[in-house]
Each structure stands twice: as structure tokens, then as C-alpha cells.
PDB file of C-alpha atoms and ligand atoms in Angstrom:
ATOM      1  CA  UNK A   1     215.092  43.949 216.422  1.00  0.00           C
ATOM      2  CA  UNK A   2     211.427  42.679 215.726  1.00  0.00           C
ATOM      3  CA  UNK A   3     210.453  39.707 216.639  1.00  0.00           C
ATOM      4  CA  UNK A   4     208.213  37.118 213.800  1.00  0.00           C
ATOM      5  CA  UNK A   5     204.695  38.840 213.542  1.00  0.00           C
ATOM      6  CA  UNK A   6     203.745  35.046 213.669  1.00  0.00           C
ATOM      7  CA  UNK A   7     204.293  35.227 217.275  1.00  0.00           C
ATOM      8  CA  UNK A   8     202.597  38.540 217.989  1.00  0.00           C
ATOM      9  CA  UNK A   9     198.859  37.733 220.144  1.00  0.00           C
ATOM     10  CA  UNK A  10     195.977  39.208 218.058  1.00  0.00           C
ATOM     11  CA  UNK A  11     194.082  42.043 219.432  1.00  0.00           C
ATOM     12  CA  UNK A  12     190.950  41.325 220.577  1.00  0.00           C
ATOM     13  CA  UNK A  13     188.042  43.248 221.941  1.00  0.00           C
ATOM     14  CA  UNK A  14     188.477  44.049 225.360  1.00  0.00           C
ATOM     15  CA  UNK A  15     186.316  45.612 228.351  1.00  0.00           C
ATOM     16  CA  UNK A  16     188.765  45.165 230.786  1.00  0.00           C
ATOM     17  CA  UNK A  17     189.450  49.403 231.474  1.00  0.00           C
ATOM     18  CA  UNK A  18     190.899  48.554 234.766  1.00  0.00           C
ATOM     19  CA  UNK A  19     193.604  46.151 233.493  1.00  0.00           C
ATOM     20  CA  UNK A  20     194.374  48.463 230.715  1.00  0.00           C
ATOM     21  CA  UNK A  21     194.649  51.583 233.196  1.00  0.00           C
ATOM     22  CA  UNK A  22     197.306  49.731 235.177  1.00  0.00           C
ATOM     23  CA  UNK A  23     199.115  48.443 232.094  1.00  0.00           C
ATOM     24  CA  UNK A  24     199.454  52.186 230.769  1.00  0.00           C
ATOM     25  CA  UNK A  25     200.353  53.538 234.037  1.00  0.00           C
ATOM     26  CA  UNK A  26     203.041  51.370 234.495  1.00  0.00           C
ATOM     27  CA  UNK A  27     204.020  51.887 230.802  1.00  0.00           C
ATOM     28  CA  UNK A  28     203.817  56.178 231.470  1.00  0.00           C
ATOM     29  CA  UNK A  29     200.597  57.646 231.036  1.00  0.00           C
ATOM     30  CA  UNK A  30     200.171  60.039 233.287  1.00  0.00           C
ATOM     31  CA  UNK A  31     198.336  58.499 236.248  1.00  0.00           C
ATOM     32  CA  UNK A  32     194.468  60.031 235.502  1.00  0.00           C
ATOM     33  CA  UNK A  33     191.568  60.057 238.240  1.00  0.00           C
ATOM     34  CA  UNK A  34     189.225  57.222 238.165  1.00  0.00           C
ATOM     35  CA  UNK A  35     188.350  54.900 235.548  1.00  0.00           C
ATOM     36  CA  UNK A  36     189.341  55.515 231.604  1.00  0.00           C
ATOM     37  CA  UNK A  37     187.048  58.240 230.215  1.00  0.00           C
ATOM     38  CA  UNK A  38     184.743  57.702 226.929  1.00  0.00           C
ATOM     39  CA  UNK A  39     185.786  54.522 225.840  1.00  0.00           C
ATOM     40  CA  UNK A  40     183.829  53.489 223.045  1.00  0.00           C
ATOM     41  CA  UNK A  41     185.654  50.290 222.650  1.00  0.00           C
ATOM     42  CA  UNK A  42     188.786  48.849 222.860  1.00  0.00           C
ATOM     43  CA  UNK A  43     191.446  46.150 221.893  1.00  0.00           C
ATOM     44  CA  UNK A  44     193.991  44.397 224.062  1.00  0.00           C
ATOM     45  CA  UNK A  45     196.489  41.812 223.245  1.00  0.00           C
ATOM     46  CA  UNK A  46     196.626  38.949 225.667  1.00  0.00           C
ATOM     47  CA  UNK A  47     199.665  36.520 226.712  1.00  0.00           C
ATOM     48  CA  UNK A  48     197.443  34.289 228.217  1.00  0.00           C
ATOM     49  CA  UNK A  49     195.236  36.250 230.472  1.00  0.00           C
ATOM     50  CA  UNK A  50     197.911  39.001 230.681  1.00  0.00           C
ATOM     51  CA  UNK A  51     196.946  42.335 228.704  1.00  0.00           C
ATOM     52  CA  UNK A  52     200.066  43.262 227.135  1.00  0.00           C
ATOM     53  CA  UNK A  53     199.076  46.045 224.751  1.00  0.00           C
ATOM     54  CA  UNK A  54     195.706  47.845 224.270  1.00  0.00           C
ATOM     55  CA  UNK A  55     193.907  50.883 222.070  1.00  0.00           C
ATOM     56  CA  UNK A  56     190.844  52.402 222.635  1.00  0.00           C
ATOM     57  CA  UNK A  57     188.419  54.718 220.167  1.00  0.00           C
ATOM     58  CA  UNK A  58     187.275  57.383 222.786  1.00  0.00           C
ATOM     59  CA  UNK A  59     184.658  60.165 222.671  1.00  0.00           C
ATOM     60  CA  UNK A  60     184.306  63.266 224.087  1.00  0.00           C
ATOM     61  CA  UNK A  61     182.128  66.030 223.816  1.00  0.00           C
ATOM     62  CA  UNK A  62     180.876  64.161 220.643  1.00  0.00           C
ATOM     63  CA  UNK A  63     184.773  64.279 218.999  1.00  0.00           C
ATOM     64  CA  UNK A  64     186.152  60.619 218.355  1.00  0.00           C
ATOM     65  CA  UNK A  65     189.760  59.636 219.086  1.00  0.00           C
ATOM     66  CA  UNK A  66     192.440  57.029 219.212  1.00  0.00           C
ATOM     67  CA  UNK A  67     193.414  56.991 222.893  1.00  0.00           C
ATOM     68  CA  UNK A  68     194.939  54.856 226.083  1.00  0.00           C
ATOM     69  CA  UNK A  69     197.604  52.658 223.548  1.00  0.00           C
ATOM     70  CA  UNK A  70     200.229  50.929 225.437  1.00  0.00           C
ATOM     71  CA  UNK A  71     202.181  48.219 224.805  1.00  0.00           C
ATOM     72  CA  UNK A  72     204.354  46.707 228.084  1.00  0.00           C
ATOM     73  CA  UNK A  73     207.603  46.986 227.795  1.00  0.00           C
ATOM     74  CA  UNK A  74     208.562  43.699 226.934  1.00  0.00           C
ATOM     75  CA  UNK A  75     206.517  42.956 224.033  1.00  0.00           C
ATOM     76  CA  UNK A  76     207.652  46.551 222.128  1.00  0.00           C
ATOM     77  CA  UNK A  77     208.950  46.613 218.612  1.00  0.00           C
ATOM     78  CA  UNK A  78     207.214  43.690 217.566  1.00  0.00           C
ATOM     79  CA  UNK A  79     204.244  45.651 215.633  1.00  0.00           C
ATOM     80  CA  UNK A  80     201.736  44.533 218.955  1.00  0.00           C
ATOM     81  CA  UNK A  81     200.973  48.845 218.961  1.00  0.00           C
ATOM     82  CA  UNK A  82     200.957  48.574 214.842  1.00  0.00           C
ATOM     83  CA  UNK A  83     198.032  46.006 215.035  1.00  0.00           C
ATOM     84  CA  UNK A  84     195.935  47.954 217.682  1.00  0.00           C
ATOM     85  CA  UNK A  85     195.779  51.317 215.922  1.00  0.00           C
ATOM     86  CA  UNK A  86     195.098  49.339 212.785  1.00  0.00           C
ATOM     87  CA  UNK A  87     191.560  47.902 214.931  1.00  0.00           C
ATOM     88  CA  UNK A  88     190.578  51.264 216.076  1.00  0.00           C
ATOM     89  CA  UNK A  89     191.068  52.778 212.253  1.00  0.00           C
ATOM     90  CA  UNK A  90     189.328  49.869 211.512  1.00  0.00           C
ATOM     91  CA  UNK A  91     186.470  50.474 214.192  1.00  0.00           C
ATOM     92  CA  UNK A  92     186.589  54.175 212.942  1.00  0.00           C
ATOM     93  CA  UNK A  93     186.138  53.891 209.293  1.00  0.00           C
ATOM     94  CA  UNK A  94     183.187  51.513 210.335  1.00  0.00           C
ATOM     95  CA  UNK A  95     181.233  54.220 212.345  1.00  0.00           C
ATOM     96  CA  UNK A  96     181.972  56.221 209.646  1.00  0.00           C
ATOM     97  CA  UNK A  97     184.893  58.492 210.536  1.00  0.00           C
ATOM     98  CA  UNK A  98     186.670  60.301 207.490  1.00  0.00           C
ATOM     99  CA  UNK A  99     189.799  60.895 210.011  1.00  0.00           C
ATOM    100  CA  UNK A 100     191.631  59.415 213.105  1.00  0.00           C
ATOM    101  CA  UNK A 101     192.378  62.114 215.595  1.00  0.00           C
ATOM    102  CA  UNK A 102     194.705  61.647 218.627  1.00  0.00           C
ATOM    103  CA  UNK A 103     196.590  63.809 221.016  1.00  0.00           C
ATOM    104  CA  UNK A 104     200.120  61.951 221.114  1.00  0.00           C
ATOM    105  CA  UNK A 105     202.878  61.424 223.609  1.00  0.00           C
ATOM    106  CA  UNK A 106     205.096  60.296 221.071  1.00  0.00           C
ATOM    107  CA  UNK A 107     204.074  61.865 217.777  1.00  0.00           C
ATOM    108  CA  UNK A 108     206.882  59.554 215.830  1.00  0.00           C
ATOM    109  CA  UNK A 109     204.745  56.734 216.394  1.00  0.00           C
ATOM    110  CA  UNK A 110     201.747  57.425 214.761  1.00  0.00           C
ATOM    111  CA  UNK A 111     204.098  59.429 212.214  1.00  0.00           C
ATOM    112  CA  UNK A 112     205.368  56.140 211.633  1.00  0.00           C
ATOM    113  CA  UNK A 113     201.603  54.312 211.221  1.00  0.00           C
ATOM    114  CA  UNK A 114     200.410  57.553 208.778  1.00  0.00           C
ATOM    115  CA  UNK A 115     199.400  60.261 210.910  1.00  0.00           C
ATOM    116  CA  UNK A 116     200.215  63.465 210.310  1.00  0.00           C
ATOM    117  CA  UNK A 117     201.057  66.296 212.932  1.00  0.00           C
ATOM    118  CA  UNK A 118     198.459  68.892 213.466  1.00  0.00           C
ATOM    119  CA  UNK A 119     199.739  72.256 213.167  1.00  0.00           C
ATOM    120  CA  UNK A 120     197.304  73.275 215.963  1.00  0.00           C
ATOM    121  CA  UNK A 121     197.696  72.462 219.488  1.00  0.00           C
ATOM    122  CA  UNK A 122     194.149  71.244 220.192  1.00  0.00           C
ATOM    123  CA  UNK A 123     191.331  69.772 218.511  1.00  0.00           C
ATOM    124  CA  UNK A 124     188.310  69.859 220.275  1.00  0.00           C
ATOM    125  CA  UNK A 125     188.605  68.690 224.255  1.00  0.00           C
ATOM    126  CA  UNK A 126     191.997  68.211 223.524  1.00  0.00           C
ATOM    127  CA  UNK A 127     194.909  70.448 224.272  1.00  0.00           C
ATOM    128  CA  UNK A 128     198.735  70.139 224.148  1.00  0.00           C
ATOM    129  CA  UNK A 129     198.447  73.494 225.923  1.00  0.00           C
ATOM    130  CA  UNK A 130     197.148  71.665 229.077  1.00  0.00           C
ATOM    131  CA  UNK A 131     200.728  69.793 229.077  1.00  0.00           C
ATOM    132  CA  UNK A 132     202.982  71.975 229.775  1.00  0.00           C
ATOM    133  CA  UNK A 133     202.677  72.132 233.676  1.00  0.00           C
ATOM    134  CA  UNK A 134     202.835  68.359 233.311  1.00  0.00           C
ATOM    135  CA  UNK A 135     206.109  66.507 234.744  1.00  0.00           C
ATOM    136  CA  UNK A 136     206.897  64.808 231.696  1.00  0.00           C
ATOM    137  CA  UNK A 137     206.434  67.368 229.184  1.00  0.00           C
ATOM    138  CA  UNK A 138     209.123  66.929 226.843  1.00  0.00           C
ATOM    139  CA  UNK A 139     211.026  64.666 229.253  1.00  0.00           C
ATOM    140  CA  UNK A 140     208.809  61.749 228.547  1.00  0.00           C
ATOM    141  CA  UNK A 141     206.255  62.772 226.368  1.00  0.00           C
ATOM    142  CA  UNK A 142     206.614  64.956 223.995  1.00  0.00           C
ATOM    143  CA  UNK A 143     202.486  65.900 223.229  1.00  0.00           C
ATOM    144  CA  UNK A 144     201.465  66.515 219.464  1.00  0.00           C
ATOM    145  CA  UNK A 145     197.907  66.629 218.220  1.00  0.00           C
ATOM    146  CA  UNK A 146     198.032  64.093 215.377  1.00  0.00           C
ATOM    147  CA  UNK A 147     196.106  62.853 212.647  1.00  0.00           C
ATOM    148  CA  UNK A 148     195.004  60.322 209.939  1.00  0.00           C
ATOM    149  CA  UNK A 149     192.586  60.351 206.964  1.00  0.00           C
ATOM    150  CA  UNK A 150     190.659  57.470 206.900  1.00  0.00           C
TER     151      UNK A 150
HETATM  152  C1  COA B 201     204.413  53.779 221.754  1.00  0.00           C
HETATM  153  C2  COA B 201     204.139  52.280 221.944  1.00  0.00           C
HETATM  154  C3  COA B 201     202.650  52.034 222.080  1.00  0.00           C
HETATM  155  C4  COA B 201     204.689  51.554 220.678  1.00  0.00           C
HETATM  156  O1  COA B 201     204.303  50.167 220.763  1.00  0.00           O
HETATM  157  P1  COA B 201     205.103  49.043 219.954  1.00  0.00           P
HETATM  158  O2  COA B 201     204.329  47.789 220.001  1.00  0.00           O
HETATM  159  O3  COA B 201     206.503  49.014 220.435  1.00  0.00           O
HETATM  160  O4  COA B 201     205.086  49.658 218.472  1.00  0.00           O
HETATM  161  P2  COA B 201     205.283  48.847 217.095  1.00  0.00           P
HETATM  162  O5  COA B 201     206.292  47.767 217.303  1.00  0.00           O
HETATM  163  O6  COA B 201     203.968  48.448 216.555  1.00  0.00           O
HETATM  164  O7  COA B 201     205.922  49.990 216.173  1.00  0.00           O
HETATM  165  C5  COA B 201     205.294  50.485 214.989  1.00  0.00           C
HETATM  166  C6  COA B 201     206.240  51.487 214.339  1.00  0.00           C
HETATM  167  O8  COA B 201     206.432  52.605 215.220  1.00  0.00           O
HETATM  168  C7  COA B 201     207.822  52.757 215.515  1.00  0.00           C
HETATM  169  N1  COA B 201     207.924  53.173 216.906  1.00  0.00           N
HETATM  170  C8  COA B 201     207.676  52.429 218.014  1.00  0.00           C
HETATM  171  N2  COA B 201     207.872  53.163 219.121  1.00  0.00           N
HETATM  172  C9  COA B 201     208.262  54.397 218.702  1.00  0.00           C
HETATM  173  C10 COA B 201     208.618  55.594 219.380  1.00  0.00           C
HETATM  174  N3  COA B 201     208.648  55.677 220.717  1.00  0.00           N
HETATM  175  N4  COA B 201     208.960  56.683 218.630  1.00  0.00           N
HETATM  176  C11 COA B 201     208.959  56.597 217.269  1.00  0.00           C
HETATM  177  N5  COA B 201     208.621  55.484 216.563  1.00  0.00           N
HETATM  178  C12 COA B 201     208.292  54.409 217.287  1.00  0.00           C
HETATM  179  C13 COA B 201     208.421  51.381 215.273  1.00  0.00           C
HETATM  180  O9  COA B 201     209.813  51.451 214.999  1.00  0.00           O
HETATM  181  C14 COA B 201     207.627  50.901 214.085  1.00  0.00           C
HETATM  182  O10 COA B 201     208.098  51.503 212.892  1.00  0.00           O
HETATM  183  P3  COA B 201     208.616  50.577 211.651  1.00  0.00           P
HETATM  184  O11 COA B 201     207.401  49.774 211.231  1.00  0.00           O
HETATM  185  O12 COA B 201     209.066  51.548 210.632  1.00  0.00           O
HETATM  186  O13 COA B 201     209.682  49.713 212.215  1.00  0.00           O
HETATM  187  C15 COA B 201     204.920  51.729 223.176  1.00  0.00           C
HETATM  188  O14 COA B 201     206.261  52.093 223.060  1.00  0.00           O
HETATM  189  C16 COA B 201     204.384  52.253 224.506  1.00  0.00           C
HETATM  190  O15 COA B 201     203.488  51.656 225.084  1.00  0.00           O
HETATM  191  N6  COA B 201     204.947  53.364 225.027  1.00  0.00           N
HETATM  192  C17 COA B 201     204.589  53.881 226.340  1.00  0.00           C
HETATM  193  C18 COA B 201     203.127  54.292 226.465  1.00  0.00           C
HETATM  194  C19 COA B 201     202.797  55.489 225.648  1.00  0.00           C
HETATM  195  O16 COA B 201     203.530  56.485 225.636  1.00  0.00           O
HETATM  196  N7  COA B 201     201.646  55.411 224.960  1.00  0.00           N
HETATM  197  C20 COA B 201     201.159  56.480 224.131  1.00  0.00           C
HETATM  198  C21 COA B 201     201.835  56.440 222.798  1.00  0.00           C
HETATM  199  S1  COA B 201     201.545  57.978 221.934  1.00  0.00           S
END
């Protein structure tokens, strides 16, 4: 059951990568080499100085996406992962982006904030195809290329 939105911490800009690496690889990204990659900018949500969920707009080889969301496990279902894509769409549509583009672990998400499934399995760096030797492919994550007109 959600919890009142009242009580939900705003996102705010962030630059803390390092906190946010930790909080998605406890929360199951697949632990990645060194610090986040292309980060444009991103949002956290803070319980006090605690980052408890966090988004990022990322670029790579000049292709903008949503990446590195994760919201800790006690604070889910509440809308905190609602209100962060909502900043980076917002952060998008201000650079000037017609569409959001992600590669998803868990396609129903996003499904669930307006993004539609990509009938391709890549879009430019990005590959589901890369997944598939991965430990948690379709045990944990469940990879989709996904996205949303702006
Ligand atoms: C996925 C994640 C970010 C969702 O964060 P959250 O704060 O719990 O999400 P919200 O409460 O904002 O949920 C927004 C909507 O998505 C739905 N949703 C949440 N998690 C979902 C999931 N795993 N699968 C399908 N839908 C989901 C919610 O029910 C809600 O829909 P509703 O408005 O119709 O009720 C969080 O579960 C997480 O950090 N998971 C592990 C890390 C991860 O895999 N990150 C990459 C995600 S692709």
C-alpha cells in the first residue's frame, strides 16, 4: 500500500555518483566498474542525509538516456521512483529531447510511468543482447529497451 505523497522527500539535484552507486548496488544493479558513466545530471531523494532513491539523464556516444534509478527498499511504492523519472523527463524536454530512451530492468515500471517497449533490442550503445550472459537475466531483471515521447 502507498504511503501519503505528503511524506515522500523531494528529489533534488544531486552529484553524489558514489552514494548513488552503492544505493543501486545494494538495490540490484549489476555491480559496474568504476564510477557511474555519462551522467549528465541527476536527482536523489534524501531522508536526511541518506540518498534513498535517485535518476540520472546519461549520455553516451552523443545518445541521451534515463539511467541508474533506484529507490531502497524501504521507501518503494510510495511514488519516490515516479517523482525522479518525472525530473529527468523534465531535464530532457528542457535540453530539448523529443523522447526518453532507457534500457530497463523492469520494463513494467516505466510501462507504468508511459514508456513504451521498443520492439528492438538496442538503441544506440545500448543492447539487451549484451544481457543475456548476465546472472540475472530474467531472474532479476528482465532487460527491455523502452521509451517515452516527450
Ligand atoms: C523499480 C523501482 C525504481 C521502483 O521505485 P518505486 O519508488 O517503488 O516506484 P513508484 O512507487 O514510484 O511506482 C510507480 C509505478 O510503478 C509501479 N511499479 C513499481 N515497481 C514496479 C515493478 N517492479 N514492476 C512493475 N511496476 C512497478 C508502481 O506500482 C506504480 O504504479 P501505480 O502508480 O499504477 O501504482 C524500485 O523498485 C527499485 O529501485 N528497484 C531495484 C533497482 C532497479 O531495478 N532499478 C532499475 C529499474 S528499471
Amino acid at each position: 500500500m502507498k504511503g501519503p505523497s505528503t511524506s515522500n522527500p523531494e528529489p533534488r539535484l544531486t552529484e553524489d555518483l558514489e552514494a548513488m552507486k552503492t544505493l543501486g548496488e545494494r538495490s540490484g544493479w549489476e555491480p559496474e566498474a568504476g564510477p557511474l558513466k555519462g551522467v549528465v545530471l541527476a536527482y536523489g531523494c534524501f531522508v536526511g542525509d541518506r540518498l534513498v532513491g535517485c535518476a540520472a539523464l546519461q549520455v553516451l556516444d552523443g545518445h541521451y538516456y534515463l539511467e541508474y534509478v533506484a529507490v531502497d527498499s524501504a521507501m518503494r511504492n510510495r511514488g519516490l521512483g515516479a517523482s525522479l523519472v518525472a525530473k529527468i523527463e523534465e531535464e530532457a524536454r528542457a535540453r530539448g529531447l523529443t523522447e526518453l530512451w532507457a534500457k530497463a530492468r523492469l520494463p513494467g515500471f516505466y510501462e507504468k510511468l508511459g514508456f513504451r517497449v521498443h520492439s528492438g533490442d538496442a538503441h544506440g550503445p545500448k543492447s539487451v543482447g549484451d544481457c543475456k550472459a548476465c546472472p540475472q537475466y530474467h531472474s532479476t531483471c528482465y532487460p527491455a529497451i523502452v521509451m517515452k515521447p516527450l
